Amino acid sequence: MGLRTDPVIFSVSVALTVLFVGASIVFTAPVDALFGTMSAWIITNLGWFYILGVTTFLIFLVWICFSRYGRLRLGRDQDRPEYSRLTWFAMLFAAGIGTILMFWGVAEPISHFANPPQNNVEPQSVPAAQQAMGYTLYHFGLHTWTIFCLPALCFAYFVYRRGLPMRVSSIFHPFLGDRIHGPLGRAIDILAVLGTVFGVAVSLGLGTLQINSGLTALFGVEFSKPVQVLLIAVTTALATTSVALGLDRGIKRLSDLNIALAVGLLLFVLATGSTLYLVRGSIEMVGVYLNWLVPLAFWNDTFGDTGWQGDWTVFYWAWTITWAPFVGIFIARISRGRTIREFVLGVLGLPTAFTLVWFSVFGLSAFDIELNGPGGLVQTVVVEEDIPGALFAFLDNFPFASVVSAVSVLIVIIFFTTSADSAALVVDMLSSRTQEGTTPVRQRVFWAVTSGVVAATLITATGRSGLDALSEVVTVIGLPFFAMGFLMMVALLRSLNDDTVPEAVHHLPTLRVHLPRRRMPRIPRIPRPADGEPAPGSPRWIIPRPGGPGTERPGPERDHSE
């Protein structure tokens, strides 16, 4: 067929995807029950593992960044970055959690504001607002980007410094060796393909609900399955066009456009809202985030045991980890030539800083509307549970609400388009024989269409409950990836140590030198002579006193001819 794929990875991944979609349609209730039970068990019994794991990954990355390994370049020593820092940031952000910020920017702060995670705080109060921002920033700050940064760093290192294929199995080369090209390596890559396809399908479904809600608020479009399927088709068509144009002409241009529109929306809310209040609050939220970061990094809800953490934090980490192969490979693909220190600081620092500003502006504005304005957001988000419509209910409180809402819909569409086409590019790398993703266009188009078909099929078959079921599926699929994270740290550290130790010294055998024991000759003891008499058997040397007669000793004759 003219394809350049790994037949096993490609065919098995496609077969399992079709099998899952068919089973979800035909056996909806049993499939939902199976994955629901497994997901609930993971969240209940392994929640502590997720909390400890992400915090461990973060500590490891910070240490790697500032250690002697930070000077190593992700590529050959003479390689330099392909993209500018601004373009690089826009691309990694658009492919990362840009979609999530649009979806949860208002909804999560308001949810925690109305229902505080800790019961000792009065709902809809100032302490509740501070706690809500602390938890929200914890969910979308350093910890989320840690989940993306660790595999991305491993991909970039093993691909660009070791020359291995752009696959998840390449990370485990220090353990498996050439067996990464065998059945075990292919099994790892198949799992990565499935996790990426399902994770993107969930996000496409959530984005479709948000876009449909925005169109309903703007033009009265019916909130229904046919409309949502049509929206998925439009988003998939845009993603297919973008992925066909390639990384530089398609994804890069869309990412630049989208980050410009997102920054424009942020500045609009900042300028037309309570500007002074938002500026002061954004600075204060930095302190709130730092104050809550360490306690929440190790918090497991041990004493309260309310189940809140399983519904929010553990689910976030489990869902995010299914995106890790996709986002990690994409970030590695656009980061060749950067040093490890620049890479870690950029991937962790820049998106976290933008996330902090974004949630500070939108979250504090939402609190201002509830505490000092007309309110209504708690009613929409918590009482009516209209989370997709939270952003548009929020924008109704600002000037030019219709125009700004339309721009927001466009931003959401482009965010989900960049996520879909980036995922298609990455899945194509995982299932192909090539290293740089230079495959036939039809392969990348196939994976873009597949993600759209999976999302549309589930919406058509089971509606929103189908997306909930798929969320439970990615939670189950994400568990092996989470366990792999610890192996990734060990594999990366071993390889980094090999690179920083000189080759000749690293392979120099240990030498043991055995010196013979030598005994010093004994000096005979000379008896002390009597006054004025030499010792018996000793030469009769006359040692004149200093300055006495006979102290003038002629020196040796020297040749002065030279």
XYZ file of C-alpha atoms in Angstrom:
562
model
C 0.000 0.000 0.000
C 3.019 2.279 -0.078
C 2.990 2.781 3.688
C 6.096 3.098 5.861
C 4.862 1.568 9.087
C 5.855 -1.103 11.514
C 3.261 -3.724 10.480
C 2.838 -5.187 13.954
C 2.453 -1.877 15.808
C 0.200 -0.372 13.151
C -2.113 -3.332 12.559
C -2.496 -4.374 16.209
C -3.179 -0.771 17.314
C -5.831 -0.311 14.639
C -7.419 -3.689 15.439
C -7.623 -2.978 19.171
C -9.068 0.484 18.538
C -11.775 -0.936 16.282
C -12.444 -3.722 18.798
C -12.866 -1.274 21.670
C -15.180 1.020 19.702
C -17.270 -1.942 18.550
C -17.493 -3.365 22.066
C -18.492 0.037 23.446
C -21.351 0.197 20.959
C -22.574 -3.395 21.229
C -21.782 -4.144 24.883
C -22.055 -0.693 26.404
C -23.149 -1.665 29.923
C -20.620 -4.506 30.514
C -17.707 -2.454 29.145
C -18.673 0.544 31.276
C -18.986 -1.667 34.359
C -15.626 -3.372 33.766
C -13.577 -0.237 33.289
C -15.573 1.633 35.919
C -14.677 -1.001 38.509
C -11.010 -1.046 37.526
C -10.791 2.746 37.499
C -12.444 3.009 40.933
C -10.034 0.437 42.368
C -7.012 2.311 41.003
C -8.196 5.659 42.340
C -9.018 4.226 45.779
C -6.015 1.960 46.346
C -3.269 3.593 44.308
C -4.070 7.256 44.766
C -1.064 7.673 47.080
C 1.143 6.172 44.357
C 0.113 8.872 41.887
C 0.608 11.668 44.409
C 4.056 10.460 45.468
C 5.066 9.617 41.911
C 4.449 13.026 40.335
C 6.212 14.795 43.208
C 9.186 12.429 42.841
C 9.351 13.147 39.110
C 9.389 16.895 39.811
C 12.218 16.643 42.343
C 14.214 14.485 39.935
C 13.827 16.955 37.051
C 14.863 19.939 39.161
C 17.953 18.055 40.335
C 18.863 17.007 36.760
C 18.438 20.593 35.577
C 20.916 22.115 38.011
C 23.366 19.209 38.117
C 26.404 18.714 35.913
C 24.158 16.922 33.415
C 22.326 20.153 32.616
C 25.057 21.250 30.190
C 24.488 18.292 27.854
C 22.804 19.152 24.568
C 19.834 17.173 23.242
C 21.573 16.254 20.019
C 25.097 16.551 18.764
C 27.291 19.091 20.503
C 27.178 21.381 17.473
C 23.362 21.241 17.093
C 21.348 24.367 17.815
C 17.574 24.875 18.358
C 15.421 24.818 15.255
C 12.756 27.212 16.588
C 12.910 30.471 18.469
C 11.963 30.467 22.132
C 8.638 32.222 21.457
C 7.615 29.808 18.708
C 8.831 26.860 20.765
C 6.737 27.973 23.727
C 3.652 28.505 21.568
C 3.938 25.042 20.015
C 4.489 23.119 23.231
C 1.738 25.054 24.990
C -0.787 24.552 22.198
C -0.068 20.834 22.129
C -0.082 20.567 25.922
C -2.853 21.862 28.143
C -4.090 24.866 26.199
C -7.374 23.062 25.695
C -7.634 22.305 29.399
C -7.099 25.937 30.385
C -9.984 27.038 28.189
C -12.227 24.324 29.593
C -11.349 24.653 33.299
C -10.185 28.291 33.521
C -13.447 29.362 35.151
C -15.071 26.046 36.005
C -12.544 24.616 38.469
C -11.960 27.725 40.621
C -15.728 28.225 40.907
C -16.262 24.522 41.731
C -13.776 24.621 44.623
C -15.071 28.049 45.674
C -18.584 26.649 46.098
C -17.476 23.265 47.473
C -14.121 23.675 49.300
C -11.990 20.506 49.325
C -11.351 20.901 53.056
C -14.448 20.965 55.245
C -13.106 23.511 57.743
C -13.581 26.360 55.239
C -16.864 28.202 54.714
C -18.098 27.925 51.098
C -18.075 31.078 48.942
C -15.842 32.977 51.342
C -12.456 34.637 50.961
C -10.617 31.641 52.533
C -12.567 29.397 50.146
C -11.362 31.520 47.222
C -7.732 31.268 48.351
C -8.013 27.529 48.833
C -9.699 27.133 45.448
C -6.848 28.949 43.714
C -4.242 26.915 45.616
C -5.759 23.628 44.491
C -6.364 24.804 40.918
C -2.804 26.047 40.440
C -1.496 22.824 41.955
C -3.464 20.828 39.402
C -2.288 22.792 36.357
C 1.126 24.101 37.414
C 4.463 22.378 37.841
C 3.043 18.929 38.530
C 1.078 18.677 35.294
C 4.034 19.807 33.217
C 6.280 17.419 35.135
C 4.226 14.542 33.745
C 4.944 15.872 30.241
C 8.552 16.941 30.831
C 10.004 13.651 32.100
C 9.122 11.482 29.068
C 9.834 14.400 26.715
C 13.363 14.714 28.102
C 13.893 10.968 27.808
C 12.633 10.933 24.208
C 14.833 13.846 23.188
C 17.898 12.336 24.837
C 17.650 8.786 23.519
C 16.565 9.832 20.029
C 18.931 12.736 19.374
C 21.988 11.635 21.353
C 21.715 7.861 20.997
C 20.124 7.703 17.518
C 17.223 5.451 18.557
C 13.760 5.490 16.914
C 11.169 7.995 18.094
C 9.237 5.461 20.148
C 8.388 4.934 23.783
C 10.302 1.658 23.806
C 13.550 3.507 22.996
C 13.585 4.942 26.528
C 14.056 1.446 27.919
C 17.088 0.637 25.801
C 19.400 0.635 28.868
C 17.314 -2.255 30.251
C 16.179 -4.111 27.128
C 18.997 -3.429 24.677
C 18.136 -4.522 21.130
C 15.011 -6.235 22.469
C 13.219 -2.881 22.089
C 12.819 -3.948 18.444
C 11.216 -7.225 19.500
C 7.813 -8.235 20.911
C 8.296 -6.528 24.287
C 9.263 -3.216 22.720
C 6.363 -3.389 20.285
C 3.939 -4.097 23.138
C 5.096 -0.902 24.866
C 4.611 1.105 21.669
C 1.157 -0.359 21.017
C 0.084 0.658 24.513
C 1.407 4.170 23.818
C -0.582 4.394 20.574
C -3.806 3.295 22.287
C -3.333 5.689 25.185
C -2.709 8.594 22.815
C -5.696 7.858 20.583
C -8.073 7.418 23.508
C -6.740 10.418 25.410
C -7.144 12.688 22.383
C -10.624 11.264 21.770
C -11.658 12.228 25.301
C -10.343 15.752 24.806
C -12.072 16.056 21.441
C -15.308 15.011 23.105
C -14.940 17.556 25.915
C -13.966 20.257 23.436
C -16.978 19.450 21.330
C -19.263 19.886 24.322
C -17.690 23.274 25.069
C -17.924 24.450 21.453
C -21.545 23.293 21.258
C -22.314 25.161 24.484
C -20.713 28.333 23.076
C -22.689 28.117 19.851
C -25.856 27.573 21.883
C -25.172 30.729 23.890
C -24.312 32.759 20.774
C -26.723 31.569 18.116
C -29.160 29.273 19.900
C -27.745 26.155 18.236
C -29.258 23.005 19.668
C -27.126 21.106 22.171
C -27.445 17.634 20.640
C -25.524 14.641 19.358
C -25.850 15.465 15.630
C -24.419 18.930 16.221
C -21.558 17.494 18.264
C -20.733 14.934 15.580
C -20.712 17.718 12.989
C -18.368 19.762 15.169
C -16.045 16.783 15.527
C -16.052 16.403 11.753
C -15.138 20.074 11.278
C -12.361 19.908 13.892
C -11.034 16.683 12.367
C -11.052 18.243 8.885
C -9.029 21.202 10.165
C -6.623 18.860 11.954
C -6.271 16.758 8.794
C -5.427 19.833 6.740
C -2.908 20.995 9.315
C -1.198 17.634 9.619
C -1.049 17.325 5.827
C 0.779 20.658 5.624
C 3.381 19.404 8.070
C 4.934 20.654 11.274
C 6.321 23.969 10.026
C 3.501 25.132 7.784
C 0.522 23.637 9.643
C 0.996 23.131 13.369
C 3.510 25.963 13.770
C 1.249 28.582 12.151
C -1.853 27.445 14.019
C 0.061 27.471 17.305
C 1.359 31.002 16.718
C -2.143 32.212 15.829
C -3.745 30.515 18.791
C -1.333 31.742 21.427
C -1.811 35.277 20.072
C -5.606 34.944 20.351
C -5.349 33.431 23.839
C -3.091 36.249 25.058
C -5.511 38.732 23.483
C -8.426 37.190 25.402
C -6.399 37.289 28.613
C -5.551 40.982 28.134
C -9.180 41.782 27.314
C -10.427 40.274 30.583
C -7.621 42.042 32.457
C -8.343 45.446 30.853
C -12.151 45.416 30.985
C -12.441 43.789 34.411
C -11.264 45.015 37.787
C -7.749 45.687 36.545
C -6.147 46.834 39.790
C -7.805 44.004 41.703
C -6.534 41.454 39.153
C -2.978 42.810 39.087
C -2.730 42.783 42.880
C -4.396 39.393 43.059
C -2.149 37.826 40.406
C 0.922 38.795 42.413
C -0.691 37.450 45.557
C -1.566 34.173 43.818
C 2.142 33.498 43.317
C 2.468 33.392 47.093
C -0.709 31.333 47.429
C 0.647 28.781 44.967
C 4.022 28.544 46.688
C 2.303 28.300 50.072
C 0.096 25.389 48.959
C 2.621 23.651 46.696
C 4.566 21.608 49.262
C 1.594 20.537 51.449
C -0.483 19.460 48.438
C 2.494 17.706 46.837
C 2.325 15.122 49.641
C -1.327 15.414 50.695
C -3.298 12.146 50.524
C -6.507 13.107 52.361
C -5.547 10.603 55.080
C -7.589 12.053 57.942
C -10.588 13.351 56.053
C -10.867 10.456 53.576
C -13.609 12.327 51.726
C -12.848 10.850 48.303
C -12.357 14.343 46.899
C -8.736 13.730 45.933
C -9.628 10.618 43.955
C -12.292 12.478 41.990
C -10.003 15.413 41.177
C -6.247 15.130 41.678
C -5.756 11.406 41.101
C -8.019 11.484 38.062
C -6.074 14.447 36.647
C -2.745 12.670 37.055
C -4.090 9.393 35.649
C -5.604 11.158 32.649
C -2.595 13.384 32.054
C -0.227 10.415 32.013
C -2.077 9.005 28.993
C -1.158 12.212 27.176
C 2.489 11.915 28.238
C 3.696 9.826 25.245
C 1.929 12.139 22.790
C 2.909 15.465 24.368
C 6.352 14.153 25.340
C 7.244 13.015 21.831
C 5.874 16.208 20.308
C 7.894 18.394 22.705
C 10.994 16.304 22.003
C 10.395 16.675 18.264
C 10.487 20.489 18.487
C 13.310 20.709 21.067
C 16.334 19.298 19.293
C 19.520 21.250 19.976
C 18.565 22.661 23.367
C 20.528 21.863 26.503
C 18.938 19.784 29.241
C 18.927 22.796 31.564
C 17.235 25.022 28.983
C 14.770 22.256 28.156
C 13.685 21.586 31.748
C 13.462 25.264 32.685
C 11.489 26.004 29.533
C 9.044 23.102 29.710
C 8.428 23.482 33.437
C 8.823 27.221 33.886
C 7.225 28.961 30.895
C 3.893 27.073 30.761
C 3.593 27.156 34.557
C 4.100 30.932 34.581
C 1.476 31.382 31.876
C -0.886 29.002 33.677
C -0.480 30.962 36.904
C -1.339 34.233 35.152
C -4.250 32.678 33.244
C -5.971 31.152 36.265
C -5.269 34.214 38.382
C -7.005 36.493 35.882
C -9.950 34.220 35.083
C -10.345 32.707 38.562
C -10.115 36.007 40.433
C -12.462 37.635 37.921
C -14.958 34.840 38.546
C -14.662 35.367 42.315
C -15.138 39.107 41.833
C -18.344 38.461 39.903
C -19.626 36.202 42.679
C -18.542 38.322 45.659
C -18.978 41.849 44.302
C -21.000 41.474 41.116
C -24.233 39.927 39.876
C -23.074 36.340 40.501
C -24.639 33.386 38.726
C -21.495 31.384 38.004
C -21.982 29.049 40.964
C -25.504 28.412 39.733
C -24.257 27.553 36.248
C -21.232 25.451 37.174
C -22.235 23.741 40.434
C -26.015 23.668 40.568
C -26.729 23.153 36.863
C -23.429 21.275 36.315
C -22.924 23.096 33.015
C -19.132 22.998 33.073
C -18.748 23.397 29.269
C -20.802 26.598 29.454
C -18.869 28.126 32.371
C -16.576 30.214 30.155
C -19.432 31.731 28.175
C -21.505 32.474 31.277
C -18.394 34.220 32.601
C -17.908 36.297 29.437
C -21.522 37.538 29.589
C -20.359 39.878 32.348
C -17.940 41.735 30.043
C -18.382 44.237 27.183
C -18.827 42.904 23.639
C -19.828 39.565 25.101
C -21.007 38.091 21.782
C -17.843 39.005 19.896
C -15.548 37.823 22.676
C -17.496 34.567 23.024
C -17.158 33.976 19.290
C -13.399 34.534 19.517
C -13.316 32.113 22.464
C -15.062 29.460 20.392
C -12.460 29.988 17.688
C -9.662 29.634 20.261
C -11.147 26.376 21.543
C -11.465 25.040 17.992
C -7.846 25.877 17.170
C -6.595 24.477 20.475
C -8.314 21.185 19.817
C -7.159 21.231 16.202
C -3.524 21.629 17.243
C -3.952 18.850 19.795
C -5.474 16.518 17.207
C -2.906 17.175 14.473
C -0.013 16.982 16.947
C -1.360 13.663 18.189
C -1.670 12.370 14.628
C 1.956 13.310 13.969
C 3.125 11.551 17.139
C 1.050 8.393 16.667
C 2.407 8.167 13.140
C 5.955 8.305 14.556
C 5.128 5.579 17.069
C 3.736 3.252 14.432
C 6.230 3.913 11.619
C 9.762 2.851 10.790
C 11.096 6.370 10.433
C 12.825 8.440 13.075
C 11.881 11.996 12.111
C 8.260 11.448 11.140
C 8.953 11.855 7.407
C 6.195 9.463 6.416
C 3.583 9.601 3.663
C 0.934 12.223 4.316
C -1.854 9.656 4.149
C -0.501 7.928 7.272
C -0.743 11.086 9.354
C -4.163 11.858 7.886
C -5.314 8.347 8.813
C -4.495 8.842 12.483
C -6.121 12.298 12.578
C -9.316 10.827 11.153
C -9.139 7.839 13.516
C -9.128 10.067 16.606
C -12.162 11.946 15.303
C -14.008 8.741 14.463
C -13.387 7.312 17.946
C -14.752 10.462 19.620
C -17.738 10.731 17.258
C -18.616 7.049 17.600
C -18.673 7.206 21.374
C -20.782 10.353 21.403
C -23.219 8.822 18.930
C -23.394 5.489 20.735
C -23.574 6.489 24.385
C -23.545 10.287 24.622
C -21.753 11.960 27.513
C -21.682 8.703 29.476
C -19.544 7.285 26.677
C -16.966 9.994 27.282
C -17.096 9.251 30.996
C -16.477 5.591 30.211
C -13.566 6.504 27.972
C -12.130 8.643 30.773
C -12.198 5.565 32.967
C -10.468 3.596 30.226
C -7.602 6.065 29.963
C -7.276 5.948 33.755
C -6.709 2.199 33.525
C -4.360 2.521 30.542
C -2.420 5.271 32.286
C -1.349 3.076 35.222
C 1.394 1.180 33.312
C 2.736 4.478 31.980
C 2.905 5.846 35.493
C 4.906 2.856 36.662
C 7.188 3.327 33.641
C 8.025 6.815 34.888
C 10.233 5.410 37.641
C 12.062 3.224 35.130
C 12.502 6.270 32.893
C 14.369 8.093 35.658
C 16.757 5.179 36.200
C 17.365 4.677 32.466
C 18.025 8.373 31.886
C 20.376 8.661 34.846
C 22.426 5.658 33.781
C 22.805 7.003 30.254
C 23.619 10.517 31.414
C 26.382 9.132 33.596
C 27.836 7.312 30.596
C 27.882 10.542 28.606
C 29.553 12.650 31.272
C 32.337 10.153 32.119
C 35.147 10.184 29.507
C 35.115 7.098 27.335
C 38.728 6.118 28.029
C 38.260 6.497 31.768
C 34.881 4.793 31.802
C 36.216 1.628 30.161
C 39.611 1.600 31.881
C 40.063 -1.634 33.839
C 40.905 -1.432 37.475
C 44.616 -2.053 38.013
C 46.028 -3.496 41.216
C 49.741 -2.979 41.685
C 51.540 -5.253 44.140
C 54.875 -3.786 45.285
C 57.438 -6.154 46.834
C 58.132 -5.580 50.461
C 61.653 -4.370 50.977
C 63.484 -4.446 54.274
C 65.755 -1.528 55.017
C 69.376 -2.550 55.739
C 70.336 -2.452 59.356
C 72.853 0.231 60.336
C 75.458 -1.153 62.691
C 75.517 0.462 66.016
C 78.789 2.223 66.713
C 79.699 2.361 70.381
C 80.257 5.733 71.768
C 84.032 6.417 71.995
C 85.736 7.661 75.057
C 86.823 11.222 75.223
C 89.503 11.850 72.609
C 89.543 8.260 71.277
C 87.961 6.964 68.070
C 85.597 4.024 68.236
C 87.063 0.582 67.683
C 87.126 -0.352 63.980
C 85.996 3.100 62.845
C 88.052 5.200 60.436
C 90.093 7.859 62.022
C 88.319 10.950 60.616
C 89.275 14.281 61.956
C 86.226 16.519 62.041
C 87.448 20.011 62.758
C 85.380 22.424 64.647
C 83.613 25.140 62.693
C 85.956 28.009 62.106
C 88.952 26.055 63.262
C 92.041 25.189 61.336
C 91.575 22.798 58.424
C 88.090 23.950 57.572
C 89.176 25.263 54.211
C 88.338 22.499 51.801
C 89.231 22.908 48.165
C 86.250 22.297 45.926
C 86.290 19.825 43.072
C 88.023 20.826 39.914
C 85.522 22.026 37.299
C 85.776 22.216 33.529
C 85.080 25.836 32.484
C 85.617 25.282 28.769
C 81.866 25.336 27.951
